[in-house]
Short mmCIF file of C-alpha atoms and ligand atoms in Angstrom, two decimals:
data_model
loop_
_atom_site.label_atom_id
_atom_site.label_comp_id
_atom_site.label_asym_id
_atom_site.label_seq_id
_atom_site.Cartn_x
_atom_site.Cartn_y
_atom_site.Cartn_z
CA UNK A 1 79.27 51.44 35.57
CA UNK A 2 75.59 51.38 35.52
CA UNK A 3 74.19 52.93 39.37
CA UNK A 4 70.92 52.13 40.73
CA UNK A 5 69.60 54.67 42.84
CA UNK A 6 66.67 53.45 45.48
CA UNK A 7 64.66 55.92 47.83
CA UNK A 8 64.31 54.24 51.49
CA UNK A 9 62.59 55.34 54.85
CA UNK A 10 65.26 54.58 57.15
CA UNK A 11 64.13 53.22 60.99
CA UNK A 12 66.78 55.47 61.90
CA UNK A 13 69.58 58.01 61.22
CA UNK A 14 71.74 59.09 64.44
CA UNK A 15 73.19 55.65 65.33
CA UNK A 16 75.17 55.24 68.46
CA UNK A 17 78.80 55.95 67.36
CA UNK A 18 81.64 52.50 67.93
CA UNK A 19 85.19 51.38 66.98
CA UNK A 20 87.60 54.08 65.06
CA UNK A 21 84.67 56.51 66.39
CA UNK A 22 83.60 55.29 69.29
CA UNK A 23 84.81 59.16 71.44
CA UNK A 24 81.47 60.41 69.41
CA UNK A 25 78.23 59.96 70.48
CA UNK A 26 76.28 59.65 67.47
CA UNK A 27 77.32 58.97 63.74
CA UNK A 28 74.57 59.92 60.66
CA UNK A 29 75.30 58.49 57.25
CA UNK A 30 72.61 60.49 54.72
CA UNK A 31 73.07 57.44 52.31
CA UNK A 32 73.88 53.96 52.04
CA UNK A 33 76.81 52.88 49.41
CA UNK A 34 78.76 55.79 47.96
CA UNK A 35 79.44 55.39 43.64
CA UNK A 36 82.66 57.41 44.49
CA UNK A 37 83.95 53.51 44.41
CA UNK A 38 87.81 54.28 46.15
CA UNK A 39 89.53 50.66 45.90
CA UNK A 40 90.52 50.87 49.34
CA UNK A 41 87.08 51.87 51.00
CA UNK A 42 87.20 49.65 53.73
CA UNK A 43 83.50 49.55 53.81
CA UNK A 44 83.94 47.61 51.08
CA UNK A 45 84.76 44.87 53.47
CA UNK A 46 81.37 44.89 55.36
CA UNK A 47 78.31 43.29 55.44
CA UNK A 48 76.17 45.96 53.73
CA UNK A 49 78.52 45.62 50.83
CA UNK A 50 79.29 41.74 51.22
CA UNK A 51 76.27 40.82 51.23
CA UNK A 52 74.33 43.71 48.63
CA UNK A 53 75.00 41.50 45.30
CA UNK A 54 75.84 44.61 43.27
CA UNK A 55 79.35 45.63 42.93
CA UNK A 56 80.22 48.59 45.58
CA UNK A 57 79.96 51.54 44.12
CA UNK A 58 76.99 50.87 41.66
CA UNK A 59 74.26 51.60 43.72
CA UNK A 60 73.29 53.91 46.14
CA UNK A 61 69.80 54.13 48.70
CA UNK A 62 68.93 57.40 49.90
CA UNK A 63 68.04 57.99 53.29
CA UNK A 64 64.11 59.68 52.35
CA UNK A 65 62.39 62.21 54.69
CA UNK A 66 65.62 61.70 56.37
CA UNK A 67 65.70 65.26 58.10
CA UNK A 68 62.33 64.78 60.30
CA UNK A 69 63.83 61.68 61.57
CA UNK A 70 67.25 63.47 62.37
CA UNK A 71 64.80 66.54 64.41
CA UNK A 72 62.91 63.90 66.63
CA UNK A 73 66.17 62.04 67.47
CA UNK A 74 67.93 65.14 68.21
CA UNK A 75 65.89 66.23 70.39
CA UNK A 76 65.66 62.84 72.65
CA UNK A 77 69.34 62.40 72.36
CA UNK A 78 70.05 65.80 73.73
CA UNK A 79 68.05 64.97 76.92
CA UNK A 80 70.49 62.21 77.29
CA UNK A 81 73.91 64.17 76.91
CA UNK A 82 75.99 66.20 74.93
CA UNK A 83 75.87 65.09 71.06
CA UNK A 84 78.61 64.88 68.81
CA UNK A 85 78.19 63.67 65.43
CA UNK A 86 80.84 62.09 62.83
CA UNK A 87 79.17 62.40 59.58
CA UNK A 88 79.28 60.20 57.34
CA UNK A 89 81.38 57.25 58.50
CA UNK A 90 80.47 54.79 56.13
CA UNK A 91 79.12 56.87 52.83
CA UNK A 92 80.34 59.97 51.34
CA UNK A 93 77.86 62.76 52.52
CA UNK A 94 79.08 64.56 49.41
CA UNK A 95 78.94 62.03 46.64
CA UNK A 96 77.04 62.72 43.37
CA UNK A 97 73.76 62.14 44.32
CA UNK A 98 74.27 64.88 47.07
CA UNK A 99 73.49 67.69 43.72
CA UNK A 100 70.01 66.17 43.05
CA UNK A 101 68.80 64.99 46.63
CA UNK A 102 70.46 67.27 49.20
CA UNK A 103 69.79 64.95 52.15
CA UNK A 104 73.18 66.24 53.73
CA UNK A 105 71.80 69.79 53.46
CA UNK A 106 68.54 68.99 55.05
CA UNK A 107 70.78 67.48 57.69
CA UNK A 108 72.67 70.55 58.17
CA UNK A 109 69.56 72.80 57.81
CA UNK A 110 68.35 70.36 60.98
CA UNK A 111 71.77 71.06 62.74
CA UNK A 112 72.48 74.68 62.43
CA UNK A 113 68.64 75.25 64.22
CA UNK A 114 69.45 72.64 66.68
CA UNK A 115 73.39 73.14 67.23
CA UNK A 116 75.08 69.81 68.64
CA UNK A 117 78.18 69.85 70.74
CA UNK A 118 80.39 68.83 67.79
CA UNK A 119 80.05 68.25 64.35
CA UNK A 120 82.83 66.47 61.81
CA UNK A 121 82.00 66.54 58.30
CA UNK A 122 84.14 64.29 56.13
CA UNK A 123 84.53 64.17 52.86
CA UNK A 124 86.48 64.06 49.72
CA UNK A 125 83.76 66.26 47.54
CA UNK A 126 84.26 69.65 46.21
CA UNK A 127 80.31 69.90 46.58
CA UNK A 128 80.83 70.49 50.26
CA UNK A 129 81.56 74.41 49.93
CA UNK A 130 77.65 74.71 48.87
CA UNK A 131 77.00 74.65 52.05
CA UNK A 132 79.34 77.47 53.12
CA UNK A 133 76.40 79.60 54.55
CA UNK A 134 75.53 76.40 57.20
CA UNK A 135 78.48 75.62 58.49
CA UNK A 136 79.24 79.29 59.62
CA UNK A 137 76.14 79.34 61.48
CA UNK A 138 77.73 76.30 63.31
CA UNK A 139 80.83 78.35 64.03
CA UNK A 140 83.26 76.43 66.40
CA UNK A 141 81.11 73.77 66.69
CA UNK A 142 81.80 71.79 63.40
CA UNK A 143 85.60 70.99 61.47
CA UNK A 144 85.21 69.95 58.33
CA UNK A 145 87.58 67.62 57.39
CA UNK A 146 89.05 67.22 53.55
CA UNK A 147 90.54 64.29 52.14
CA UNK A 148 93.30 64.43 49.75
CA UNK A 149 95.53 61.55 50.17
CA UNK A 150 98.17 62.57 47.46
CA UNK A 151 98.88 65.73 45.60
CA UNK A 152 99.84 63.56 42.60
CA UNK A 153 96.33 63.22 40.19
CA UNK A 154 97.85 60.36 38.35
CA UNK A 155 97.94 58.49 41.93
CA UNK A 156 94.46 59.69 42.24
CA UNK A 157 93.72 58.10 39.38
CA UNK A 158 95.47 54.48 40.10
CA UNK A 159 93.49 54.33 43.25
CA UNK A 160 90.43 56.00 43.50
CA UNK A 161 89.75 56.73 39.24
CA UNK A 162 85.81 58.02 40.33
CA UNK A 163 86.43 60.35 43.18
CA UNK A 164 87.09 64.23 42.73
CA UNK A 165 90.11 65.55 41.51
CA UNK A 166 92.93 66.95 43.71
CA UNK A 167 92.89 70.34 42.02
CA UNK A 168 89.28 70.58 42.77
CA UNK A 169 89.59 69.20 46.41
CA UNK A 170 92.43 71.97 47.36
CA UNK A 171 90.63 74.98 46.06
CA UNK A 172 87.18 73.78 47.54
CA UNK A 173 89.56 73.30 51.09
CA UNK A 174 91.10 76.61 50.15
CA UNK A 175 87.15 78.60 49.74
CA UNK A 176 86.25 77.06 52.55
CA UNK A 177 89.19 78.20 54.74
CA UNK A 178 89.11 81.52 53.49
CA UNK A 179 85.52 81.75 54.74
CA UNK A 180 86.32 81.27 58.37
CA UNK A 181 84.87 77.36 58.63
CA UNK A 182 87.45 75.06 60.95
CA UNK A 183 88.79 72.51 58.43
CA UNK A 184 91.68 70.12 58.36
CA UNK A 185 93.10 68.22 55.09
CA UNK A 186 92.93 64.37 56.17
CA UNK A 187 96.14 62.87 54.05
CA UNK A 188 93.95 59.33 54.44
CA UNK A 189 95.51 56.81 53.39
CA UNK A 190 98.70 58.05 52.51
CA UNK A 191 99.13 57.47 49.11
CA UNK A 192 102.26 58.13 46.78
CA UNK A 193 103.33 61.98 46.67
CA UNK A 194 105.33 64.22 45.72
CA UNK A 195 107.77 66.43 48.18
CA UNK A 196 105.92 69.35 47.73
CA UNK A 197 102.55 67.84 49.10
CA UNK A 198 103.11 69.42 52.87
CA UNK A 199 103.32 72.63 51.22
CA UNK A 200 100.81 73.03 49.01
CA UNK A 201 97.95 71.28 52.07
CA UNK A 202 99.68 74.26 54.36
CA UNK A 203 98.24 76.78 51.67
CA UNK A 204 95.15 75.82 51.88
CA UNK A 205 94.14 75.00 55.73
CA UNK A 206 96.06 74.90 59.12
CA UNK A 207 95.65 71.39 60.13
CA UNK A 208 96.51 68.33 58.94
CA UNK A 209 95.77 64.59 59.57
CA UNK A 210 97.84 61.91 58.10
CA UNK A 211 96.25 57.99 58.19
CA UNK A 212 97.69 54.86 56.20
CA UNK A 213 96.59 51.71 55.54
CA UNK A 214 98.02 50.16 58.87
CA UNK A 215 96.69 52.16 61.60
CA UNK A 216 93.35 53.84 59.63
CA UNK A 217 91.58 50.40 58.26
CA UNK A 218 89.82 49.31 61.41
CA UNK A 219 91.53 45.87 61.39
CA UNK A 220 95.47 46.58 61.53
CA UNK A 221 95.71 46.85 57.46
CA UNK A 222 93.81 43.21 57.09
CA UNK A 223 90.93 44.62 55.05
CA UNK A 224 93.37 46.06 53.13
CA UNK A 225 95.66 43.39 52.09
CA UNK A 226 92.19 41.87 51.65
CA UNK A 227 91.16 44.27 49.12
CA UNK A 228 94.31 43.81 47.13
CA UNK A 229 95.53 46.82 47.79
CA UNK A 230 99.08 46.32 47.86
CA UNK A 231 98.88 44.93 43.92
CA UNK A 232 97.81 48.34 42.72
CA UNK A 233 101.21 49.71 44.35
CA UNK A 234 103.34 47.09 43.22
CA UNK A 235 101.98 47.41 39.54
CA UNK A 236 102.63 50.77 39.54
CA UNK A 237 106.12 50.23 40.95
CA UNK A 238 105.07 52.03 44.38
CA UNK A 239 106.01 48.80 46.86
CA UNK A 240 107.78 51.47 49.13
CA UNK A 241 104.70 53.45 49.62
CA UNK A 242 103.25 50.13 51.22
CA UNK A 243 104.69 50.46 54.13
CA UNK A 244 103.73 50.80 58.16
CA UNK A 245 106.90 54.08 58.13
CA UNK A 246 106.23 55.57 55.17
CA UNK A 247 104.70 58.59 56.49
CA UNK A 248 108.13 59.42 58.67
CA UNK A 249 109.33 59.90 55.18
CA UNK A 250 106.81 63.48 55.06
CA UNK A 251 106.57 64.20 58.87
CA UNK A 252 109.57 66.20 59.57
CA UNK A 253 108.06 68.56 55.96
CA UNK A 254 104.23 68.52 57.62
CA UNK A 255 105.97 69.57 61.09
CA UNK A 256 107.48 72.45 59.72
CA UNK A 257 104.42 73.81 57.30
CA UNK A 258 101.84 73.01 59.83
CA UNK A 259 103.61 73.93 63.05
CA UNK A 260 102.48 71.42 65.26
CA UNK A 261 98.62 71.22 64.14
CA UNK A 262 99.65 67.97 62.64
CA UNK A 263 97.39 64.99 63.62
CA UNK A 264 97.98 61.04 63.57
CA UNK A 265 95.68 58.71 62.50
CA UNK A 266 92.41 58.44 64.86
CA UNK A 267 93.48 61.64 66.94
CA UNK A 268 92.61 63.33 63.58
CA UNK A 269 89.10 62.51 63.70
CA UNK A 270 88.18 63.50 67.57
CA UNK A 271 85.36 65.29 68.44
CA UNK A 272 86.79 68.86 70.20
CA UNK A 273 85.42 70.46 73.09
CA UNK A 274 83.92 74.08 72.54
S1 SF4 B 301 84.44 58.29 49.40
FE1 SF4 B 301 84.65 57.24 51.36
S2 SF4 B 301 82.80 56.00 51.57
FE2 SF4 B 301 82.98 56.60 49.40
S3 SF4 B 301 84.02 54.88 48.43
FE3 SF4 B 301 85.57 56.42 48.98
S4 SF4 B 301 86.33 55.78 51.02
FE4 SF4 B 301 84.35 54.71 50.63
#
């Protein structure tokens, strides 16, 4: 797939956080459109993909001179409260592009000299451990959060065919464990695994979060049926993945690996108090 990258001066980074997020006060998205392309991004489903005219995934506009905007905000948003930040809710702050333009890393650079209350990092991007040496400066402020929605590759594959591996995504969880950061592996969505899956996440990090379709998609699992999600499951002869209960099948394993730092949908994703 051809991308097209564009360079934009945003009006704005920290936007006031709402819905699935809406216990934050802030959420900061260092690009717009992510080529990481997962079938099921329910972004997919919004107006800044409806309406772009380019398949989702194929382009990408990066948020230019993005870290002076994030310092001025900061600093008026911190006269009005305590600011927690979800980044990125609506783009991968770790996608491809991340190597060349290192907007996220600005971001950080912005953060660790200005610490907020709370910052969540999410991604799916083995590229996040670069910036090790920032997110210890946070300390307890900031969880980065992992996602690895199956420990199978070949479900990987079916689903999401341009995103990281899983190998890579469990050793950069693993690096980053090791080096003291708060992290969590975020099983979102659920996807087709194999038994082993709880115990090979509890190697690797403490905590766990498990979303599906159902109760992770903003709309009840409409956006996903919408996506035709459910036909990439049933051509791969995984209909009983597709299901509202199919976690149950895994909690009673995650319980026992992760001894009760085991998280359900949205109470995954909270900010913490420090
Ligand atoms: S990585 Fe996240 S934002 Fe990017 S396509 Fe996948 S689900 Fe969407």
């Amino acid at each position: 797939m051809k991308i097209t990258i564009e360079h934009k001066i945003p009006t704005r980074v920290l936007t006031p956080a709402s819905g699935y997020l809406t216990e934050y006060s802030h959420t900061l998205n260092p690009y717009v459109g992510c080529t990481f392309a997962c079938s099921y991004c329910y972004v997919r489903r919004m107006p800044v993909a409806l309406f772009r005219g380019s398949p989702w995934g194929s382009w990408v506009d990066v948020k230019q001179n993005a870290a002076d905007h994030l310092r001025t905000e900061l600093k008026r948003a911190n006269q009005k409260g305590p600011v927690t930040i979800f980044l990125s809710s609506s783009t991968d702050p770790y996608q491809p592009v991340e190597y060349r333009e290192k907007i996220t890393r600005s971001f950080l650079e912005v953060l660790a000299e200005n610490p907020p209350a709370f910052l969540f990092v999410q991604t799916r991007s083995p590229l996040v451990v670069r910036d090790i040496d920032l997110f210890c400066q946070l300390k307890n402020r900031i969880r980065i959060s992992l996602t690895i929605e199956t420990d199978r590759d070949d479900v990987r594959r079916a689903f999401a065919p341009l995103s990281p591996s899983i190998p890579a995504r469990l050793s950069a969880l693993k690096r980053l464990t090791a080096a003291g950061v708060p992290t969590q592996a975020a099983v979102s969505p659920l996807l087709p695994c194999t038994p082993a899956f709880p115990k090979t996440l509890s190697a690797v990090t403490s905590r766990v979060c498990i979303d599906d379709f159902f109760r992770g998609d903003g709309s009840g699992g409409k956006r996903t049926e919408q996506l035709g999600i459910r036909q990439i499951f049933h051509q791969n002869g995984w209909d009983e993945w597709y299901d509202k209960e199919a976690y149950t099948r895994l909690i009673a394993d995650f319980q026992r690996d992760f001894k009760g730092q085991i998280y359900l949908s949205q109470t995954g994703f909270l900010p913490e108090s420090v």
